[in-house]
C-alpha atoms as a printed R data frame, in Angstrom:
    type eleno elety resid chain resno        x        y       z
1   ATOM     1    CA   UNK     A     1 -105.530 -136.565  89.843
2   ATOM     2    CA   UNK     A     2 -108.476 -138.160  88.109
3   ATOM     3    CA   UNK     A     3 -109.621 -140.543  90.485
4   ATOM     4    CA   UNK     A     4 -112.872 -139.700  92.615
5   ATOM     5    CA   UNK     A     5 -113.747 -143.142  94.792
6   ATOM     6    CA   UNK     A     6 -111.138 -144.587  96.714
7   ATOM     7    CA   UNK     A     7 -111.420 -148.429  97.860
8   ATOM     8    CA   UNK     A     8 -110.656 -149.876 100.560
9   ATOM     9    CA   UNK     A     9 -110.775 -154.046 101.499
10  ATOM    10    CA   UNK     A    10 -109.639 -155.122 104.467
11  ATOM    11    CA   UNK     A    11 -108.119 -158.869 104.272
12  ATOM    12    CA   UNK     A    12 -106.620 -161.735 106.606
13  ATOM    13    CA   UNK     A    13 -108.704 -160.420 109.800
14  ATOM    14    CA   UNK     A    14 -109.173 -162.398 112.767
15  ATOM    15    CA   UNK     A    15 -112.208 -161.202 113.680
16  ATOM    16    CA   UNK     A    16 -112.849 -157.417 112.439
17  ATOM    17    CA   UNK     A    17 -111.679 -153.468 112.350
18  ATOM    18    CA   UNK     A    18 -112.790 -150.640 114.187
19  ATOM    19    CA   UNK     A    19 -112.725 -147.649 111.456
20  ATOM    20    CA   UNK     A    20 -112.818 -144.759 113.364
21  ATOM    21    CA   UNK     A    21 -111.780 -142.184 111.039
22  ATOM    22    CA   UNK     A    22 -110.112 -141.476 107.315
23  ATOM    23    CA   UNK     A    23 -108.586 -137.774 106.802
24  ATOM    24    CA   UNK     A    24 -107.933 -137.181 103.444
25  ATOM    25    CA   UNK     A    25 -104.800 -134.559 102.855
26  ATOM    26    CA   UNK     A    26 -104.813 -133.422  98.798
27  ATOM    27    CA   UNK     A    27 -101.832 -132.677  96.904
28  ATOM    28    CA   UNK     A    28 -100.307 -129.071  97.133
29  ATOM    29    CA   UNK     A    29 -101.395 -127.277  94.133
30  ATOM    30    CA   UNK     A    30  -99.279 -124.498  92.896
31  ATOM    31    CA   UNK     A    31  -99.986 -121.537  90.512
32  ATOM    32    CA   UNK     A    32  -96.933 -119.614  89.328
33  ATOM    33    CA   UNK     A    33  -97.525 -116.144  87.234
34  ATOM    34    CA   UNK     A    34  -93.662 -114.773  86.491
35  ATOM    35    CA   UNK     A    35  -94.353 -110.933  85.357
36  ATOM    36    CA   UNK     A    36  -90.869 -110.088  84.002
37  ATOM    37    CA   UNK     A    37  -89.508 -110.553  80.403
38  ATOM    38    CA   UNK     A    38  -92.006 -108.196  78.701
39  ATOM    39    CA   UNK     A    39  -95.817 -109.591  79.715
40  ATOM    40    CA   UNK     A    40  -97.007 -106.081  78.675
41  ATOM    41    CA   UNK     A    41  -99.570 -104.374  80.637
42  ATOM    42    CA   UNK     A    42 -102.481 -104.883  81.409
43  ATOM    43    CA   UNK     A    43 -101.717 -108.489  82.106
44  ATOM    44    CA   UNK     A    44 -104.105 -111.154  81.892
45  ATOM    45    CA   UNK     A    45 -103.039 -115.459  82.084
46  ATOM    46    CA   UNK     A    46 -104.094 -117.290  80.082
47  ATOM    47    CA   UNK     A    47 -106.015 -119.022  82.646
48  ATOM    48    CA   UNK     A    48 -107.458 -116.326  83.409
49  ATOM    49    CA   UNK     A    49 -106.512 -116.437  86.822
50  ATOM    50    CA   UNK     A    50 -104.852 -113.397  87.099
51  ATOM    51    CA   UNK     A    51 -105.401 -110.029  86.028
52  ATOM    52    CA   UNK     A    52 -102.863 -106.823  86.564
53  ATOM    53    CA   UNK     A    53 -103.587 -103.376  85.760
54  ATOM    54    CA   UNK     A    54  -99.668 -101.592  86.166
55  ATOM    55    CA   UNK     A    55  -98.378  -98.075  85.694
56  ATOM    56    CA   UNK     A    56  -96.169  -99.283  83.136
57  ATOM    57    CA   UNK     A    57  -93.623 -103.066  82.088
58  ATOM    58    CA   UNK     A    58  -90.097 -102.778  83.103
59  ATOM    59    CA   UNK     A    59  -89.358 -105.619  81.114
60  ATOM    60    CA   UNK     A    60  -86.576 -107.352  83.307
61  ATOM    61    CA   UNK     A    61  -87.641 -105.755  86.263
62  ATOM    62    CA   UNK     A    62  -91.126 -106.961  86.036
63  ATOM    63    CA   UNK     A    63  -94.606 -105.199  86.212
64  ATOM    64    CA   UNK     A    64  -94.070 -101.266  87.493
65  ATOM    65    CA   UNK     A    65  -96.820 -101.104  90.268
66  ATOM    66    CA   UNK     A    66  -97.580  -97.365  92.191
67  ATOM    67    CA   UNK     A    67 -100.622  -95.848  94.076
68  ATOM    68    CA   UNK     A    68 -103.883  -97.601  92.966
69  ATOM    69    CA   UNK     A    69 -102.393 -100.170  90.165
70  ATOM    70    CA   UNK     A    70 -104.006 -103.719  90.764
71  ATOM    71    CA   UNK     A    71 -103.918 -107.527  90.548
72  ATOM    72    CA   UNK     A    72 -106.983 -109.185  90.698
73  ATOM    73    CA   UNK     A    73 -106.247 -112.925  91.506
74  ATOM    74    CA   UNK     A    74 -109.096 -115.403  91.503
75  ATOM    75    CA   UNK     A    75 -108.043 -118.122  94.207
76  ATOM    76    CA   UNK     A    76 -109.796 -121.799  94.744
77  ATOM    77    CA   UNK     A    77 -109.872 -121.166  98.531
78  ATOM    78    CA   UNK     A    78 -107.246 -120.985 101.740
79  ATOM    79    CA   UNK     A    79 -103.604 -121.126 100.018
80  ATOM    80    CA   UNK     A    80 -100.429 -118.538 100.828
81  ATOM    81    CA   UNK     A    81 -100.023 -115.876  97.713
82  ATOM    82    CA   UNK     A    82  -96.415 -114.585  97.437
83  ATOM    83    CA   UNK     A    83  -95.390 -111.190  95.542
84  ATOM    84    CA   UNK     A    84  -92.047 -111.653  94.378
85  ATOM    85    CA   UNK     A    85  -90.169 -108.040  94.337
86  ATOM    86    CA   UNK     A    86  -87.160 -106.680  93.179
87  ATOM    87    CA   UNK     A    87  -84.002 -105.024  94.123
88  ATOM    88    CA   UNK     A    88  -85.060 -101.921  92.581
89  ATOM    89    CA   UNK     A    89  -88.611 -101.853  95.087
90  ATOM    90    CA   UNK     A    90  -89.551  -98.583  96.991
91  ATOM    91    CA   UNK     A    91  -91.031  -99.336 100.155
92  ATOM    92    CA   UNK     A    92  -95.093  -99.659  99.614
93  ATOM    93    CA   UNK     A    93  -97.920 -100.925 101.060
94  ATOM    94    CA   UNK     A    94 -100.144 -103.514  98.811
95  ATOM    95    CA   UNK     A    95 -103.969 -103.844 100.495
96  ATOM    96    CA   UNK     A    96 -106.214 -106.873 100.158
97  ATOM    97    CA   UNK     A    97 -109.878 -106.857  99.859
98  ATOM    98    CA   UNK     A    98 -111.927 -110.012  98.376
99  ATOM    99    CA   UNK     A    99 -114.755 -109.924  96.476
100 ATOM   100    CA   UNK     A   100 -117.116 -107.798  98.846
101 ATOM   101    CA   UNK     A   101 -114.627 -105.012  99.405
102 ATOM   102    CA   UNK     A   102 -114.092 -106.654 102.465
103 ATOM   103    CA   UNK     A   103 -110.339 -105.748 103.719
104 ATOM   104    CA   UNK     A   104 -108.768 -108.932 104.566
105 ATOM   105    CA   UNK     A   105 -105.047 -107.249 105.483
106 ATOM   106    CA   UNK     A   106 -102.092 -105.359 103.856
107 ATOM   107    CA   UNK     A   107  -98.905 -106.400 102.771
108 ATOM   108    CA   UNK     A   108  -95.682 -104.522 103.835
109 ATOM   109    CA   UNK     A   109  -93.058 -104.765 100.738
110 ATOM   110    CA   UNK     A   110  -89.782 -102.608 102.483
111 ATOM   111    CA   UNK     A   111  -87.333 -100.904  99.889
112 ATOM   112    CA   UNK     A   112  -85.064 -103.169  97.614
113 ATOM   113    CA   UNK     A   113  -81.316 -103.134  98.593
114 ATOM   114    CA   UNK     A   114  -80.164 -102.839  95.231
115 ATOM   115    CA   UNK     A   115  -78.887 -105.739  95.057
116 ATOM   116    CA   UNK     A   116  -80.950 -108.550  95.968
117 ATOM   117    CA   UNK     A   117  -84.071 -110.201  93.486
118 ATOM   118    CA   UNK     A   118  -86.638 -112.110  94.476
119 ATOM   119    CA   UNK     A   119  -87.426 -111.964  97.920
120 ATOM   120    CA   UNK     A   120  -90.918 -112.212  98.181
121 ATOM   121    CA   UNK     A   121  -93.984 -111.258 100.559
122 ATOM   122    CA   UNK     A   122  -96.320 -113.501 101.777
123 ATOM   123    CA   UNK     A   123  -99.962 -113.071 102.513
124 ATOM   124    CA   UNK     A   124 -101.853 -116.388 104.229
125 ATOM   125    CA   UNK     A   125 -105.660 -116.931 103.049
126 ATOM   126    CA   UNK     A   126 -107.528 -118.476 105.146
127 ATOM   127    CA   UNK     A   127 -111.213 -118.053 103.017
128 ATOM   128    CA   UNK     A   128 -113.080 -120.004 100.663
129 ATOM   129    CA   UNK     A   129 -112.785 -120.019  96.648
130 ATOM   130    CA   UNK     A   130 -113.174 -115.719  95.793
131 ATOM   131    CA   UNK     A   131 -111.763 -112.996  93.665
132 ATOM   132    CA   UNK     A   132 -109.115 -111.534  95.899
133 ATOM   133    CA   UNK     A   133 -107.633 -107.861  94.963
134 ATOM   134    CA   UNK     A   134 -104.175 -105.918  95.680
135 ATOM   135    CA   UNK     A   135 -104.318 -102.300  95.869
136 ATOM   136    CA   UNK     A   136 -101.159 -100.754  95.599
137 ATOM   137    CA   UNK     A   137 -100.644  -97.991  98.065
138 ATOM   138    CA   UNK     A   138  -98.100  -95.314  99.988
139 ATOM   139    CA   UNK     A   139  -95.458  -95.680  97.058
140 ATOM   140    CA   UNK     A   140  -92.726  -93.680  96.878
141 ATOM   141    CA   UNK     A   141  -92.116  -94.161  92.927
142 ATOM   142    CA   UNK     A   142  -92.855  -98.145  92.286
143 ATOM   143    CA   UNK     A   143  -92.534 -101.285  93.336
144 ATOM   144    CA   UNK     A   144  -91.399 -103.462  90.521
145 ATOM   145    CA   UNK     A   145  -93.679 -107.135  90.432
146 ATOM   146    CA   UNK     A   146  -91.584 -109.721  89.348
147 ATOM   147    CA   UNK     A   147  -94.056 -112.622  89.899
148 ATOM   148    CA   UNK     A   148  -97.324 -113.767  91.902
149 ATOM   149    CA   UNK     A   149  -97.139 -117.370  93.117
150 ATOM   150    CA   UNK     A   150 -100.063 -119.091  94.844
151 ATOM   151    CA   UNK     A   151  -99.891 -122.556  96.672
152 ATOM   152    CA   UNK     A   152 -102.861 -124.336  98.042
């Protein structure tokens, strides 16, 4: 980072270059919100980034999230956003609007096996810069949000 102008001199030609094209491929760019340890609820980074409203803070198991509990994630444009869940998880259904209302999918997060942590859920963005929200939904008693990454 830091640098806005790139240069570039050609030298020892014998007799010219054809420059047809430059594409430009940025860094990936990685956000990383872990939600267990006691964040307390509602959650806001300090970035202010990410917001979640849960039912309750399960401490090791993360954030408790049921039936209309939300994280409002403000993104900088098409990037993957992965919901890390727990062993513990019932089997729920998280929905994702963006700033309209507009529905842009739903994640499926299946029941924990009791046994595994940390396999996550992906959901691919493919918009511009936005406020994106996740509705939890269809929960059976709680899905237990261990983290929210976002890469870019």
């Amino acid at each position: 980072g830091g640098a806005d102008t790139l240069t570039f001199t050609w030298a020892n030609g014998t007799g010219g270059h054809y420059f047809h094209s430059l594409k430009f491929v940025p860094a990936i760019n990685e956000v990383n919100y872990v939600l267990t340890g006691g964040v307390g609820t509602p959650y806001a980074s300090d970035d202010g980034i990410l917001k979640v409203t849960a039912d309750s803070d399960n401490n090791a198991h993360g954030l408790v999230m049921k039936d209309g509990n939300t994280a409002v994630l403000k993104v900088a444009g098409a990037g993957t956003i992965v919901i890390g869940t727990c062993a513990y998880d019932k089997a729920c259904t998280v929905n994702v609007t963006d700033s309209t209302g507009a529905a842009l999918g739903t994640i499926a997060i299946p029941a924990g096996d009791n046994a595994t942590d940390n396999t996550v859920q992906e959901f691919i963005y493919e918009g511009g810069a936005d406020t994106l929200t996740f509705t939890w939904a269809n929960g059976t008693g709680g899905h237990y949000l261990h983290g929210i990454k976002v890469t870019y």
